[in-house]
Amino acid sequence: MLNIGRNIRDLLIVIIDWFHKPFSRIVPQETFRYAATGGGNTVLDIFLYWFVYNAILHKQILNIGFVAVSPHIAAFLIVFPVTFTSGFLLAKYITFSESVLRGRKQLFRYALTVAGAIFLNYIFLKLFVELLEMPALLAKIFTTVFVVTYSYLLQRYFTFQTGSLKKQA
């Protein structure tokens, strides 16, 4: 079973690094891998959300006895554990594979980083849409730029510690 995982990891790295070659002079390999794995995980998240929302929940409220959950929130809650796990595994084994931190520590720090990203999404969307009266789509685009930057920096320098701020200066 471990060999299958290693083979998949090795294949993904070969594919991502092949696409990185034309950009290698302007984008560091780790950053490109982060963009590829994060982008792939985002596509998976959106597809699973759409599937759960439409095909499983049929856009209906999910009544679990003691509470009724709106379909858009229920879909998020169902999909989140899947893409949280895939995001962590992609970051650990493909993007930031040079990290020497223990897996438990990485997982805890990853959870903190993701919680921060969810919080920042909420805060920025509230700020841009409600306070600055920005159109929602434009607000989401700006929010995504901030949150992706935050996520990359925290994952690189905190969660997986593959870079040093002192080295970069």
Tab-separated table of C-alpha atoms in Angstrom:
chain	number	residue	atom	x	y	z
A	1	MET	CA	0.000	0.000	0.000
A	2	LEU	CA	2.853	2.396	0.802
A	3	ASN	CA	4.403	1.753	-2.608
A	4	ILE	CA	1.186	2.880	-4.318
A	5	GLY	CA	1.277	6.138	-2.340
A	6	ARG	CA	4.938	6.695	-3.181
A	7	ASN	CA	4.315	5.948	-6.845
A	8	ILE	CA	1.428	8.426	-6.975
A	9	ARG	CA	3.531	11.053	-5.175
A	10	ASP	CA	6.491	10.484	-7.508
A	11	LEU	CA	4.244	10.673	-10.596
A	12	LEU	CA	2.636	13.924	-9.417
A	13	ILE	CA	6.044	15.455	-8.724
A	14	VAL	CA	7.320	14.468	-12.196
A	15	ILE	CA	4.219	15.960	-13.870
A	16	ILE	CA	4.284	19.200	-11.854
A	17	ASP	CA	8.035	19.642	-12.321
A	18	TRP	CA	7.683	19.052	-16.085
A	19	PHE	CA	5.179	21.917	-16.293
A	20	HIS	CA	7.486	24.027	-14.098
A	21	LYS	CA	10.428	23.877	-16.553
A	22	PRO	CA	9.332	26.821	-18.762
A	23	PHE	CA	8.835	28.965	-15.645
A	24	SER	CA	11.879	27.787	-13.684
A	25	ARG	CA	13.798	31.053	-14.119
A	26	ILE	CA	10.987	33.190	-12.695
A	27	VAL	CA	9.119	30.916	-10.254
A	28	PRO	CA	10.877	28.789	-7.622
A	29	GLN	CA	10.026	25.085	-7.755
A	30	GLU	CA	8.433	25.064	-4.289
A	31	THR	CA	6.188	28.017	-5.160
A	32	PHE	CA	5.150	26.374	-8.437
A	33	ARG	CA	4.390	23.111	-6.644
A	34	TYR	CA	2.317	25.042	-4.099
A	35	ALA	CA	0.334	26.708	-6.894
A	36	ALA	CA	-0.210	23.391	-8.685
A	37	THR	CA	-1.229	21.363	-5.642
A	38	GLY	CA	-3.245	24.182	-4.103
A	39	GLY	CA	-4.959	24.865	-7.409
A	40	GLY	CA	-5.729	21.179	-7.878
A	41	ASN	CA	-7.104	20.921	-4.363
A	42	THR	CA	-9.253	24.011	-4.963
A	43	VAL	CA	-10.691	22.478	-8.137
A	44	LEU	CA	-11.412	19.268	-6.185
A	45	ASP	CA	-13.085	21.326	-3.453
A	46	ILE	CA	-15.328	23.190	-5.898
A	47	PHE	CA	-16.267	20.021	-7.777
A	48	LEU	CA	-17.075	18.089	-4.583
A	49	TYR	CA	-19.056	21.048	-3.222
A	50	TRP	CA	-21.081	21.216	-6.442
A	51	PHE	CA	-21.653	17.440	-6.407
A	52	VAL	CA	-22.717	17.280	-2.757
A	53	TYR	CA	-24.887	20.396	-3.022
A	54	ASN	CA	-26.675	19.228	-6.185
A	55	ALA	CA	-26.531	15.426	-6.335
A	56	ILE	CA	-26.562	14.455	-2.655
A	57	LEU	CA	-28.398	17.262	-0.880
A	58	HIS	CA	-30.506	18.237	-3.926
A	59	LYS	CA	-30.273	21.859	-2.741
A	60	GLN	CA	-32.434	20.927	0.266
A	61	ILE	CA	-32.000	21.714	3.944
A	62	LEU	CA	-30.259	18.903	5.817
A	63	ASN	CA	-32.281	18.050	8.926
A	64	ILE	CA	-30.198	16.027	11.374
A	65	GLY	CA	-32.774	15.940	14.160
A	66	PHE	CA	-31.559	18.536	16.607
A	67	VAL	CA	-30.628	21.115	13.970
A	68	ALA	CA	-31.443	21.958	10.367
A	69	VAL	CA	-28.482	22.989	8.204
A	70	SER	CA	-28.826	25.031	5.031
A	71	PRO	CA	-27.667	23.141	1.934
A	72	HIS	CA	-24.754	25.462	1.126
A	73	ILE	CA	-23.364	25.166	4.660
A	74	ALA	CA	-24.045	21.414	4.817
A	75	ALA	CA	-22.166	20.917	1.538
A	76	PHE	CA	-19.219	22.892	2.926
A	77	LEU	CA	-19.217	20.837	6.155
A	78	ILE	CA	-19.331	17.546	4.238
A	79	VAL	CA	-16.590	18.468	1.746
A	80	PHE	CA	-14.239	20.282	4.147
A	81	PRO	CA	-12.732	17.171	5.820
A	82	VAL	CA	-11.944	15.668	2.412
A	83	THR	CA	-10.158	18.712	0.994
A	84	PHE	CA	-8.518	19.526	4.335
A	85	THR	CA	-6.961	16.054	4.277
A	86	SER	CA	-5.988	16.140	0.601
A	87	GLY	CA	-4.558	19.653	1.002
A	88	PHE	CA	-2.434	18.575	3.957
A	89	LEU	CA	-1.149	15.445	2.194
A	90	LEU	CA	-0.305	17.359	-0.995
A	91	ALA	CA	1.518	20.050	0.978
A	92	LYS	CA	3.382	17.544	3.157
A	93	TYR	CA	4.469	15.084	0.492
A	94	ILE	CA	4.735	17.184	-2.678
A	95	THR	CA	5.117	20.901	-1.993
A	96	PHE	CA	6.996	21.011	1.307
A	97	SER	CA	8.536	17.528	1.308
A	98	GLU	CA	11.856	18.919	2.612
A	99	SER	CA	10.364	19.700	6.034
A	100	VAL	CA	11.902	17.807	8.940
A	101	LEU	CA	9.092	18.568	11.391
A	102	ARG	CA	7.093	15.629	12.769
A	103	GLY	CA	3.821	14.876	11.022
A	104	ARG	CA	1.673	15.548	14.118
A	105	LYS	CA	3.214	18.980	14.527
A	106	GLN	CA	2.688	19.730	10.832
A	107	LEU	CA	-0.954	18.615	11.022
A	108	PHE	CA	-1.645	20.783	14.084
A	109	ARG	CA	0.023	23.788	12.476
A	110	TYR	CA	-1.802	23.126	9.194
A	111	ALA	CA	-5.117	23.135	11.067
A	112	LEU	CA	-4.214	26.484	12.650
A	113	THR	CA	-3.264	27.911	9.253
A	114	VAL	CA	-6.520	26.704	7.676
A	115	ALA	CA	-8.551	28.101	10.582
A	116	GLY	CA	-6.794	31.429	10.046
A	117	ALA	CA	-7.578	31.290	6.318
A	118	ILE	CA	-11.263	30.683	7.012
A	119	PHE	CA	-11.278	33.595	9.473
A	120	LEU	CA	-9.484	35.897	7.005
A	121	ASN	CA	-11.947	34.961	4.242
A	122	TYR	CA	-14.809	35.969	6.503
A	123	ILE	CA	-13.186	39.218	7.694
A	124	PHE	CA	-12.027	40.373	4.247
A	125	LEU	CA	-15.359	39.587	2.583
A	126	LYS	CA	-17.208	41.481	5.319
A	127	LEU	CA	-14.787	44.414	5.004
A	128	PHE	CA	-14.773	44.611	1.208
A	129	VAL	CA	-18.487	43.993	0.604
A	130	GLU	CA	-20.188	45.575	3.605
A	131	LEU	CA	-17.815	48.377	4.609
A	132	LEU	CA	-16.208	49.320	1.299
A	133	GLU	CA	-19.304	48.369	-0.768
A	134	MET	CA	-17.198	46.472	-3.289
A	135	PRO	CA	-18.982	44.063	-5.667
A	136	ALA	CA	-18.959	40.534	-4.177
A	137	LEU	CA	-16.980	38.912	-6.994
A	138	LEU	CA	-14.271	41.575	-6.904
A	139	ALA	CA	-14.180	41.270	-3.116
A	140	LYS	CA	-13.734	37.498	-3.435
A	141	ILE	CA	-10.864	37.957	-5.903
A	142	PHE	CA	-9.015	40.378	-3.595
A	143	THR	CA	-9.724	38.165	-0.609
A	144	THR	CA	-8.363	35.130	-2.433
A	145	VAL	CA	-5.121	36.956	-3.275
A	146	PHE	CA	-4.601	37.895	0.389
A	147	VAL	CA	-5.559	34.482	1.744
A	148	VAL	CA	-3.436	32.500	-0.733
A	149	THR	CA	-0.426	34.698	0.085
A	150	TYR	CA	-1.062	34.256	3.828
A	151	SER	CA	-1.456	30.480	3.407
A	152	TYR	CA	1.726	30.053	1.383
A	153	LEU	CA	3.849	32.124	3.756
A	154	LEU	CA	2.524	30.403	6.871
A	155	GLN	CA	2.844	26.940	5.380
A	156	ARG	CA	6.391	27.602	4.217
A	157	TYR	CA	7.723	29.366	7.299
A	158	PHE	CA	5.510	27.921	10.066
A	159	THR	CA	3.570	24.766	9.227
A	160	PHE	CA	6.306	22.921	7.321
A	161	GLN	CA	9.284	25.258	7.911
A	162	THR	CA	11.082	24.755	4.612
A	163	GLY	CA	12.284	28.328	4.287
A	164	SER	CA	13.994	30.786	6.541
A	165	LEU	CA	13.116	34.447	6.610
A	166	LYS	CA	16.779	35.167	7.434
A	167	LYS	CA	17.914	33.377	4.249
A	168	GLN	CA	15.526	35.453	2.136
A	169	ALA	CA	16.713	38.840	3.441
